[in-house]
Tab-separated table of C-alpha atoms and ligand atoms in Angstrom:
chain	number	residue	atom	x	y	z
A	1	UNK	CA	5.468	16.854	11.392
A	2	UNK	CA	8.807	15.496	10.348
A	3	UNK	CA	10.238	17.686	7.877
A	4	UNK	CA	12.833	15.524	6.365
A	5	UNK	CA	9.819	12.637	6.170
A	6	UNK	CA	7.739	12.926	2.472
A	7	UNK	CA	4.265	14.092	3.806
A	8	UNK	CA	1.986	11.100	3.074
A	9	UNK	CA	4.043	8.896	5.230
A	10	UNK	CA	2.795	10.956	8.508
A	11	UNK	CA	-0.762	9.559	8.343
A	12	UNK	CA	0.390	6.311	7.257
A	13	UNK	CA	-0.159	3.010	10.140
A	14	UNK	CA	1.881	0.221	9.259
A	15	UNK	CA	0.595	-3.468	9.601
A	16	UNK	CA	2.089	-4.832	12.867
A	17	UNK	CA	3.266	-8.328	12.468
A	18	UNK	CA	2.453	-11.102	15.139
A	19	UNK	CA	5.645	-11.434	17.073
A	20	UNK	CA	8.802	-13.703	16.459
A	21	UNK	CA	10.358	-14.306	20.106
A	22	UNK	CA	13.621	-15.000	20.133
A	23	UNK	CA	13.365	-17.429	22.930
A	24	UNK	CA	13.058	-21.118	21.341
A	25	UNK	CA	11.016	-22.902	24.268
A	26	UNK	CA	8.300	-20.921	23.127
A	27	UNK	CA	5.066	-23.140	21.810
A	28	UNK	CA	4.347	-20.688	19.126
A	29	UNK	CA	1.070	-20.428	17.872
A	30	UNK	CA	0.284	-16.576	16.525
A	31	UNK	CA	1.588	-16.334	13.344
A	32	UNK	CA	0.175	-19.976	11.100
A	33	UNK	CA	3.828	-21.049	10.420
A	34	UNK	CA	4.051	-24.430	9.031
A	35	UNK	CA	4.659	-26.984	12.474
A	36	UNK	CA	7.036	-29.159	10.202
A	37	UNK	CA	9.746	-28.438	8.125
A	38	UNK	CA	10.070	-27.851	4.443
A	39	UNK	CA	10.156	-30.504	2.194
A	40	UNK	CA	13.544	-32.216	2.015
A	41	UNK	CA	14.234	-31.554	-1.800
A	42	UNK	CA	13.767	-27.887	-1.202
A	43	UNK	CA	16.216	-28.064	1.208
A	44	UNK	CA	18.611	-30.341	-1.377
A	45	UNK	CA	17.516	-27.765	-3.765
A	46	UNK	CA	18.932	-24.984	-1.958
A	47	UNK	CA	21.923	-26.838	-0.834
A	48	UNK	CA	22.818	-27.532	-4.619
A	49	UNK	CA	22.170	-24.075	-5.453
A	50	UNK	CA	24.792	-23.153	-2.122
A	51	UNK	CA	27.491	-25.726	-3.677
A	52	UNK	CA	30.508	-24.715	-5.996
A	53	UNK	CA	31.995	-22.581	-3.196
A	54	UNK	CA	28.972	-20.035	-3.244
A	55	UNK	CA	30.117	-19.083	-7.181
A	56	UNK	CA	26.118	-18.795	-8.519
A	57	UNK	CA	25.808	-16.277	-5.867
A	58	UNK	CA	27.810	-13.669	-7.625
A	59	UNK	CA	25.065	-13.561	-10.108
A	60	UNK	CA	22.067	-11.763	-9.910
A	61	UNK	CA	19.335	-14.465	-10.477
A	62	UNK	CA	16.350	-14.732	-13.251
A	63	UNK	CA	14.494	-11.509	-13.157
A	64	UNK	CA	11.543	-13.596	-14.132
A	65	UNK	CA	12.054	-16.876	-12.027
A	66	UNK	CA	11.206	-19.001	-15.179
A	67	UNK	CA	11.992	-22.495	-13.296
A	68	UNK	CA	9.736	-21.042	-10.697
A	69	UNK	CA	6.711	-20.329	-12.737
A	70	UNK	CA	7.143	-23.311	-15.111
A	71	UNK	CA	7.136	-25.424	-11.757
A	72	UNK	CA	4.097	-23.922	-10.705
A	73	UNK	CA	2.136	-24.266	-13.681
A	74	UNK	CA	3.303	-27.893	-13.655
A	75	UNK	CA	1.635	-28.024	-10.055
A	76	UNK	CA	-1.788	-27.182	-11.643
A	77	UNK	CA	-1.254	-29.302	-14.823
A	78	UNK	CA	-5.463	-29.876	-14.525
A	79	UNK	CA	-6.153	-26.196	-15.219
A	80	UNK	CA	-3.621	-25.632	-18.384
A	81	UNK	CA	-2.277	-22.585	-17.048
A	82	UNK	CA	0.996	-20.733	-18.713
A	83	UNK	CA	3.549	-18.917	-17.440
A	84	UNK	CA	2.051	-15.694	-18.727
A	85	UNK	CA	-0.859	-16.677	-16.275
A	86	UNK	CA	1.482	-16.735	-13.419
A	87	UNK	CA	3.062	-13.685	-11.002
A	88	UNK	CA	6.023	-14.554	-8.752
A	89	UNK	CA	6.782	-11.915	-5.768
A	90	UNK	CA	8.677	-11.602	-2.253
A	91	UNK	CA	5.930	-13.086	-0.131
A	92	UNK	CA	2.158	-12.787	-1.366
A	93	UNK	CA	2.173	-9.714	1.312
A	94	UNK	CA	4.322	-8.214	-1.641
A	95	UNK	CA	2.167	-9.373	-4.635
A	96	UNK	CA	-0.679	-8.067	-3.052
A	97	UNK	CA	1.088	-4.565	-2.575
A	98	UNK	CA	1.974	-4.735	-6.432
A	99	UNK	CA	-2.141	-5.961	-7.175
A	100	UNK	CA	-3.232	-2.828	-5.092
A	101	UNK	CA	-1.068	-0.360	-7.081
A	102	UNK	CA	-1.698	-2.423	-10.590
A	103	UNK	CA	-5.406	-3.450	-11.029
A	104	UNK	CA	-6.903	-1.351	-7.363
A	105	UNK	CA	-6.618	1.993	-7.813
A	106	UNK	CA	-9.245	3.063	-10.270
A	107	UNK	CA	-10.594	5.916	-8.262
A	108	UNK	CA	-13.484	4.098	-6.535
A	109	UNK	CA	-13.278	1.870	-3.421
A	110	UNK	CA	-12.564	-1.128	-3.224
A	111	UNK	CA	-14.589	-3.663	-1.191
A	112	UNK	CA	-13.385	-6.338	1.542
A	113	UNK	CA	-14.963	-7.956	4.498
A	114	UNK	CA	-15.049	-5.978	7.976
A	115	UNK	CA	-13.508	-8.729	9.438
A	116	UNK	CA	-10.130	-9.718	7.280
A	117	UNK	CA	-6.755	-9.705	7.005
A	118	UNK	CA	-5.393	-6.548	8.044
A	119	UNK	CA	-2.898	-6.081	5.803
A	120	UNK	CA	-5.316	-4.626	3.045
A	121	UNK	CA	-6.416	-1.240	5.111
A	122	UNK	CA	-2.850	-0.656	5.305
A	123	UNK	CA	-2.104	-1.490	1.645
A	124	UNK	CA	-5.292	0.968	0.768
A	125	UNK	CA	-3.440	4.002	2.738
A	126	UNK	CA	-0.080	3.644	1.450
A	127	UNK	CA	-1.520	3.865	-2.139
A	128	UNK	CA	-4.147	6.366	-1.311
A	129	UNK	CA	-7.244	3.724	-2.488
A	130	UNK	CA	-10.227	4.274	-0.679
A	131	UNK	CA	-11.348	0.881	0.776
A	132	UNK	CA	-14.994	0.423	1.731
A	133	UNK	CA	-15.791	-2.579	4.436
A	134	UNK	CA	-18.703	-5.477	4.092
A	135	UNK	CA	-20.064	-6.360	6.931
A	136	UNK	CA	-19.623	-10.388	7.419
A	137	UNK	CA	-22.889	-11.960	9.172
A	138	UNK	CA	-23.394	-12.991	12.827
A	139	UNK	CA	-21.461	-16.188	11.782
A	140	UNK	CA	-18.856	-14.481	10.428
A	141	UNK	CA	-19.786	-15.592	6.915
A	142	UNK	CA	-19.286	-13.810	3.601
A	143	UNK	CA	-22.321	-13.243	1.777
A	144	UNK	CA	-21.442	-11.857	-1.795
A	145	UNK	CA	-24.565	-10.599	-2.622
A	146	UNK	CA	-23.851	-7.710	-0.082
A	147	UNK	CA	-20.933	-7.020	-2.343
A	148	UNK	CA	-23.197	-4.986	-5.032
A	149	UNK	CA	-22.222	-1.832	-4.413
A	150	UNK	CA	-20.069	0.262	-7.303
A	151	UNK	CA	-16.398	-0.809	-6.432
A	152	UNK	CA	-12.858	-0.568	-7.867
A	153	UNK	CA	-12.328	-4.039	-7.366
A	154	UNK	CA	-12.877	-6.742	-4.728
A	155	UNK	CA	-10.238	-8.411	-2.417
A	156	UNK	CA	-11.291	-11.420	-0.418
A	157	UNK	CA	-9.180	-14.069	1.163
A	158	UNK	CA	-10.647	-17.186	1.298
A	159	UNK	CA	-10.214	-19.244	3.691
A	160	UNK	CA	-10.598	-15.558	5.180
A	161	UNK	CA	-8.567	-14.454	7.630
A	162	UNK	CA	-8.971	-14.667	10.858
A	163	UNK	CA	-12.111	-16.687	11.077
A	164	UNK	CA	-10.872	-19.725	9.178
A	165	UNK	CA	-14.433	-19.951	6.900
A	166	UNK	CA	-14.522	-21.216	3.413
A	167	UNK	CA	-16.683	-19.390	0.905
A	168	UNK	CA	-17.932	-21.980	-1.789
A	169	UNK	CA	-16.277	-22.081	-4.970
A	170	UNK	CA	-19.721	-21.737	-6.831
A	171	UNK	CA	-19.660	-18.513	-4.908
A	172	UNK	CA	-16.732	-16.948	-6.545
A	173	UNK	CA	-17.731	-17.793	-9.422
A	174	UNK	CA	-21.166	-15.975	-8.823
A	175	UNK	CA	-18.807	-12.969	-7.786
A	176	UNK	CA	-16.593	-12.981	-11.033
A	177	UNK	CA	-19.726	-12.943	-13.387
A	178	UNK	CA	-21.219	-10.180	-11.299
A	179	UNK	CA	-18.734	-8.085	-11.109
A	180	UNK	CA	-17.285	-8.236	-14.981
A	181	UNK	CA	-15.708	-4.799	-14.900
A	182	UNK	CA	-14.035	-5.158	-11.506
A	183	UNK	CA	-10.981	-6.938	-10.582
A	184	UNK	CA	-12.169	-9.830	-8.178
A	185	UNK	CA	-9.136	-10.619	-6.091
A	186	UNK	CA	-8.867	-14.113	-4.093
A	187	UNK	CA	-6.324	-14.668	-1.334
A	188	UNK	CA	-5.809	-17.882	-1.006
A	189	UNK	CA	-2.934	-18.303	1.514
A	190	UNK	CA	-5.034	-21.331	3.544
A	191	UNK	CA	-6.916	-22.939	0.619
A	192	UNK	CA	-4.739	-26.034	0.879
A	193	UNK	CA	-6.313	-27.019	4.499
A	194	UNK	CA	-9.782	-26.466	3.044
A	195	UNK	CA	-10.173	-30.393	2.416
A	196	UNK	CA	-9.507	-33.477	0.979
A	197	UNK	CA	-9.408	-32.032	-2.933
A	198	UNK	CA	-8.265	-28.128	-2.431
A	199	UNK	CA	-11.579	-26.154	-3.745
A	200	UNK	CA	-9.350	-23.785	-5.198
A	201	UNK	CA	-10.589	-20.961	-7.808
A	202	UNK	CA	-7.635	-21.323	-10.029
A	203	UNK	CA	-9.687	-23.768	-11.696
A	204	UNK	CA	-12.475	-20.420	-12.661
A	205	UNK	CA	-9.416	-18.496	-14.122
A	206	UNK	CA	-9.934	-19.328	-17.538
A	207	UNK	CA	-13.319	-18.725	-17.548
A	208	UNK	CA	-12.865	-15.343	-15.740
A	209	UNK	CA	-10.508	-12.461	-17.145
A	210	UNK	CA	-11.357	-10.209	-14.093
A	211	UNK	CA	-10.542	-13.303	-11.267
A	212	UNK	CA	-6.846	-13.421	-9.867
A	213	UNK	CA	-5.754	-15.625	-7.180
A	214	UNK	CA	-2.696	-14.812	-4.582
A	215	UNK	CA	-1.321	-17.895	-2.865
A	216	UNK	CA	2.108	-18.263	-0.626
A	217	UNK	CA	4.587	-20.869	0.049
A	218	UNK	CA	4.889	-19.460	3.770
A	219	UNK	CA	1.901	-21.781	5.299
A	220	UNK	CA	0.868	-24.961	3.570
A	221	UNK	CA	5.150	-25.191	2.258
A	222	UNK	CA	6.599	-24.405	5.315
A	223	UNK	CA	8.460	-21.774	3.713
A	224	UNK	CA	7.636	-18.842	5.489
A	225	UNK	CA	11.104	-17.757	5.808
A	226	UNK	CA	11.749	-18.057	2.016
A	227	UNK	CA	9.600	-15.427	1.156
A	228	UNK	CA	7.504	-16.450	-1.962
A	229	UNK	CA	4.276	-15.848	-2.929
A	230	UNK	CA	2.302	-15.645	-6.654
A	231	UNK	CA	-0.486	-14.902	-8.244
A	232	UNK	CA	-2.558	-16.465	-10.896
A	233	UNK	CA	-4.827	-14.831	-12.871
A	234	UNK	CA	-5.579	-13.942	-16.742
A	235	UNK	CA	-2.016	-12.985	-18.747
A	236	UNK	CA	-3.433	-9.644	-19.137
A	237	UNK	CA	-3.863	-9.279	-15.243
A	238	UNK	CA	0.143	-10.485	-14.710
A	239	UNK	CA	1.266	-8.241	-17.440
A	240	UNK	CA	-0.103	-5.458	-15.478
A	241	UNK	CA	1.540	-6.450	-12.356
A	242	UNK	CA	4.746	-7.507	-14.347
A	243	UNK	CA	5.364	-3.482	-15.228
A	244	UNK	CA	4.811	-2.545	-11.517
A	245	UNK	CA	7.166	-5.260	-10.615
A	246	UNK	CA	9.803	-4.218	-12.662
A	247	UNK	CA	8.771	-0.451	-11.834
A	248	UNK	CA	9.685	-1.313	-8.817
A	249	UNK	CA	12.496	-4.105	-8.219
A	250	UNK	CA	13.880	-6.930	-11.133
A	251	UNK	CA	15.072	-9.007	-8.605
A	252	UNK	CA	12.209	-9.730	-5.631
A	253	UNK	CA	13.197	-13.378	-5.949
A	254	UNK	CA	16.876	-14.389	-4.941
A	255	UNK	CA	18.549	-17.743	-5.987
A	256	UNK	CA	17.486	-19.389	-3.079
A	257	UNK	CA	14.744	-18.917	-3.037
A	258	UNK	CA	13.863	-19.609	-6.563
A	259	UNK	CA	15.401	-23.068	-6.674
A	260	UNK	CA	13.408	-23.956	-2.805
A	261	UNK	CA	10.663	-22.611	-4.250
A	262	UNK	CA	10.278	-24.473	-7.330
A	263	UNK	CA	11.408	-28.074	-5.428
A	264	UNK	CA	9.181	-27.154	-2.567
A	265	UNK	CA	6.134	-26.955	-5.376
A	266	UNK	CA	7.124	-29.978	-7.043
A	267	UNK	CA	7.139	-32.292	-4.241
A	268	UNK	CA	3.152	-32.798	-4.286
A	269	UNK	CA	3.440	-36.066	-2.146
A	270	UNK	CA	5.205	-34.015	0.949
A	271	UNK	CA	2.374	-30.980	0.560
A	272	UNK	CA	-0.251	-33.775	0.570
A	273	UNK	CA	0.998	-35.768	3.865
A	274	UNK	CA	1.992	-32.278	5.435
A	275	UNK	CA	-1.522	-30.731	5.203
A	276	UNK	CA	-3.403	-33.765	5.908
A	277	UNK	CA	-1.860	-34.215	9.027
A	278	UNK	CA	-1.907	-30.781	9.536
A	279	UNK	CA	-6.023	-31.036	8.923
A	280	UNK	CA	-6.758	-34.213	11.835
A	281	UNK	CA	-4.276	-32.049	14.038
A	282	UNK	CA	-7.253	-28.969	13.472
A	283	UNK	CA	-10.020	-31.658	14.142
A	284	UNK	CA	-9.185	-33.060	16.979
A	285	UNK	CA	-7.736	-30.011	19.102
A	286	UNK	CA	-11.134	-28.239	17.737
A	287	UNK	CA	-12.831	-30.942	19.581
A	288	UNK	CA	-10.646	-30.802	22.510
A	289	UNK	CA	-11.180	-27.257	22.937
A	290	UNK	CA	-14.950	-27.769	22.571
A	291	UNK	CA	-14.891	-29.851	25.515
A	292	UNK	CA	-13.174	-27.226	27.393
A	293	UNK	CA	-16.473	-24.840	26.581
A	294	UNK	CA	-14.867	-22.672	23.717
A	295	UNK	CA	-16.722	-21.834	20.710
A	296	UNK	CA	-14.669	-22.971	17.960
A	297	UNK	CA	-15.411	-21.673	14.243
A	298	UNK	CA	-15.752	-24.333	11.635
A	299	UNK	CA	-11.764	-23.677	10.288
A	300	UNK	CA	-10.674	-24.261	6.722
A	301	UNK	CA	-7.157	-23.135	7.182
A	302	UNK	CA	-4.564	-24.370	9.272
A	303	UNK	CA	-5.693	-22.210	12.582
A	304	UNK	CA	-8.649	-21.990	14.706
A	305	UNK	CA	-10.789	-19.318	15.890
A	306	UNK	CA	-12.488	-19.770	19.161
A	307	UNK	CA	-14.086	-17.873	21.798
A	308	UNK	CA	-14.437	-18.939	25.952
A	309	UNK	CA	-18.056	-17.398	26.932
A	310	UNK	CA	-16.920	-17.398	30.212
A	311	UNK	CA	-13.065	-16.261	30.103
A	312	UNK	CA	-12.011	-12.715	28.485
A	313	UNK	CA	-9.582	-12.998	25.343
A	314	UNK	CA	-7.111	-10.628	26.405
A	315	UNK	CA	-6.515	-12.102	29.828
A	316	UNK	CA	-6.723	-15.973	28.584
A	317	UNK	CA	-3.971	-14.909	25.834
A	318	UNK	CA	-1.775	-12.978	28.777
A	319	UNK	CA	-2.775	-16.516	30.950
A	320	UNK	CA	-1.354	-18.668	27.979
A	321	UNK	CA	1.567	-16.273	27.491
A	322	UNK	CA	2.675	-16.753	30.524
A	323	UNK	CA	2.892	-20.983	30.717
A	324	UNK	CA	5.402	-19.708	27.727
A	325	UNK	CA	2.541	-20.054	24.445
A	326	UNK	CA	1.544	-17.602	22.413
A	327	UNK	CA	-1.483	-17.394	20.209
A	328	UNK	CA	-3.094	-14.453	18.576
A	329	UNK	CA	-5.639	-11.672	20.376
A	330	UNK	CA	-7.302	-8.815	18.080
A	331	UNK	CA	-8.346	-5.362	19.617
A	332	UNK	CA	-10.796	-4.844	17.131
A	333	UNK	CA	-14.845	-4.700	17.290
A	334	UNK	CA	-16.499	-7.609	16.730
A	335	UNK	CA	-13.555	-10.155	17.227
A	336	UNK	CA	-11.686	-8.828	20.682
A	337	UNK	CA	-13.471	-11.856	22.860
A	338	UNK	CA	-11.263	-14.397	20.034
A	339	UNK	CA	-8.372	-16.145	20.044
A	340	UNK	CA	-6.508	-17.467	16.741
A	341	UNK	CA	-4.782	-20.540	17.124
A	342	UNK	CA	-2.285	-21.990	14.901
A	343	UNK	CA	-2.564	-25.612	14.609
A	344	UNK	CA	0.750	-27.057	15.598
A	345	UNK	CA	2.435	-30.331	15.688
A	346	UNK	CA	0.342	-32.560	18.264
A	347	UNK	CA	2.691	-32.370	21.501
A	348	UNK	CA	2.143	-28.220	21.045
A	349	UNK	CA	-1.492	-28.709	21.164
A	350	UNK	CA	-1.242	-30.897	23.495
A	351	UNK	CA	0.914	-28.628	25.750
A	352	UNK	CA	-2.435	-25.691	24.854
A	353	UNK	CA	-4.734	-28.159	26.192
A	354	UNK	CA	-2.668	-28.726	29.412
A	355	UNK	CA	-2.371	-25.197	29.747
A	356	UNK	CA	-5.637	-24.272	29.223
A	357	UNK	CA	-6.906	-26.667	31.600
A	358	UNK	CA	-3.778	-25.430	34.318
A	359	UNK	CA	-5.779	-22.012	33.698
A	360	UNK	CA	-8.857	-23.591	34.618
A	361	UNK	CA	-7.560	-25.136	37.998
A	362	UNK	CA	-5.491	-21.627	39.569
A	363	UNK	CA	-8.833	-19.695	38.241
A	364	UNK	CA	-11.369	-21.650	40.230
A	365	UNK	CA	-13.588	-20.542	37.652
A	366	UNK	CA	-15.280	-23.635	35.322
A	367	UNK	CA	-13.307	-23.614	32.136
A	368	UNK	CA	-15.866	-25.801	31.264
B	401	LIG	C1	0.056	-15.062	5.857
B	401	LIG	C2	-0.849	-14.343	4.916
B	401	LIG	C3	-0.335	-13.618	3.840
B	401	LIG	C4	1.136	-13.305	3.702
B	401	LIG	O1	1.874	-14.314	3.259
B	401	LIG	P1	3.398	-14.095	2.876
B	401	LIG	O2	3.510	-14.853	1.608
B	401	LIG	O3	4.174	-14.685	3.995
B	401	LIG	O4	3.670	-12.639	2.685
B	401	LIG	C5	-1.232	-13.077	2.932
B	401	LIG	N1	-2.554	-13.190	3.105
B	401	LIG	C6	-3.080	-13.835	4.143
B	401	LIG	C7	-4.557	-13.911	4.297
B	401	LIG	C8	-2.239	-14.417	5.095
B	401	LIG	O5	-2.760	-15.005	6.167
């Protein structure tokens, strides 16, 4: 026991990030960054913002990222939304810690799949919530009717994370109406590779005051360096998350990336080219790897999650590591026999492919 360290921070285990090598020949595929760039008028944005000799930087930007919000609400014109429906924070990973402390922490657990992103656990601890775990089924599905149990609140992303499956809209909306009294918490960092029209449950928030959703710019904008993330949900939801906020820090946004932000979420036309070729990237290196003899999970999200019934995870992702690419391997029951796979540009899956089949050959063992 340190003595100088507060005591709840001794039990606490941090969330371990998938790494960020500093080499740059590296065909990196663990963390479901964004293959191509950010939009160009993001990138104007911020330029513009830069300009004047660096004189807006001497100014502490707008605590409450107006231009950001309006943008946003602008990007979902279809569903009416305000600003007062809209959160901004530093990275969803931060809205989500300000949801936990907000709307989670009633005194009952909360519930989220077993299999999920593994950020929440961690969130749970640091904010002493007790978080209770739903088993998904044998095909790593999410069945919300196991969700009855008493809960103080439920947290589900969707497309979850790290299986890539899409839970039905109709299914959320089951969940909201179920669960009246309990926040019902959607993370929808993939939703915009879930298909050709994004199934996403913003469009239930106005008929459900207990229903927020989180999404980022880090995967579908390419923006994962920015650091912004939001929520959407009722206004009486974001006022609650609004006091923590500014509990906490008035400034999470800076003045970059405010402006990026808001260009990056105007420019539909980019998002829609980016993630559609993003989506027949998915398709056919699925397929590919099918032929190879991996199971590959239907994906909704911009990586894949496969298994090889005849080549162990660990040593296939130390294999790959090695011909210089680097995926994602989970110790954890259930999932340690998986790989995730961020879909990349089509020369890196190629160069997966080729090294998964170079594997194969120094092996002597079938891939296939
Ligand atoms: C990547 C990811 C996040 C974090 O996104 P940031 O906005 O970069 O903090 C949150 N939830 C899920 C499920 C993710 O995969």
């Amino acid at each position: 026991m340190n003595p100088f360290w507060s005591p709840s921070i001794h039990h606490l285990i941090p969330y371990i990030p998938g790494e960020q090598p500093a080499r740059v020949d590296i065909v990196k595929l663990n963390t479901n960054e964004n293959p191509y760039p950010p939009s160009p008028l993001a990138l104007a944005a911020i330029q513009e913002e830069l300009g004047s000799g660096g004189a807006r930087l001497r100014l502490y930007p707008d605590p409450d990222a107006k231009s950001l919000k309006t943008a946003i609400a602008a990007h979902f014109s279809g569903f009416g939304l305000t600003t007062g429906q809209i959160f901004v924070g530093n990275g969803s990973d931060e809205v989500l810690a300000h949801i936990f402390l907000a709307l989670l922490k009633h005194g009952l657990p909360i519930l989220i799949p077993d299999i999920t992103y593994s950020f929440y656990p961690v969130y749970c601890s640091l904010y002493g919530i007790a978080c209770a775990t739903v088993p998904l089924d044998e095909e790593f599905r999410i069945n919300i009717d196991d969700y009855r149990h008493e809960n103080g609140g439920i947290l589900l992303a969707n497309p979850n994370a790290p299986t890539g499956r899409l839970l039905p809209l109709e299914e959320i909306d089951r969940l909201a109406k179920q669960h009246p009294r309990s926040v019902i918490v959607i993370d929808e960092a993939y939703i915009d590779f879930a298909g050709e029209t994004v199934p996403t449950a913003i469009a239930l928030v106005g008929r459900h005051p207990n229903l927020l959703i989180v999404r980022t710019l880090s995967k579908s904008h390419a923006l994962a360096g920015l650091r912004i993330g939001y929520a959407v949900g009722g206004a009486e939801l974001i006022e609650a998350l609004e006091r923590v906020k500014n509990s906490f820090n008035s400034y999470p946004l800076d003045r970059l990336a405010i402006t990026g932000a808001a260009a990056a979420v105007s420019d539909a036309a980019y998002l829609e080219k980016t993630r559609r070729a993003i989506m027949k990237s998915r398709e056919t290196l699925s397929g590919r790897l099918a032929d190879l003899g991996f199971d590959v999970l239907p994906s909704a999200s911009n990586f894949i999650f496969a298994r090889h019934p005849q080549h162990d995870a660990a040593r296939l992702f130390l294999a790959l590591r090695e011909r210089g690419i680097i995926v994602r391997h989970f110790r954890q029951p259930r999932i340690d026999q998986h790989l995730r796979i961020t879909i990349g540009t089509d020369a890196q899956c190629e160069a997966l492919v080729d090294a998964l089949q170079d594997i194969n050959t120094k092996k002597q063992t079938p891939i296939a």
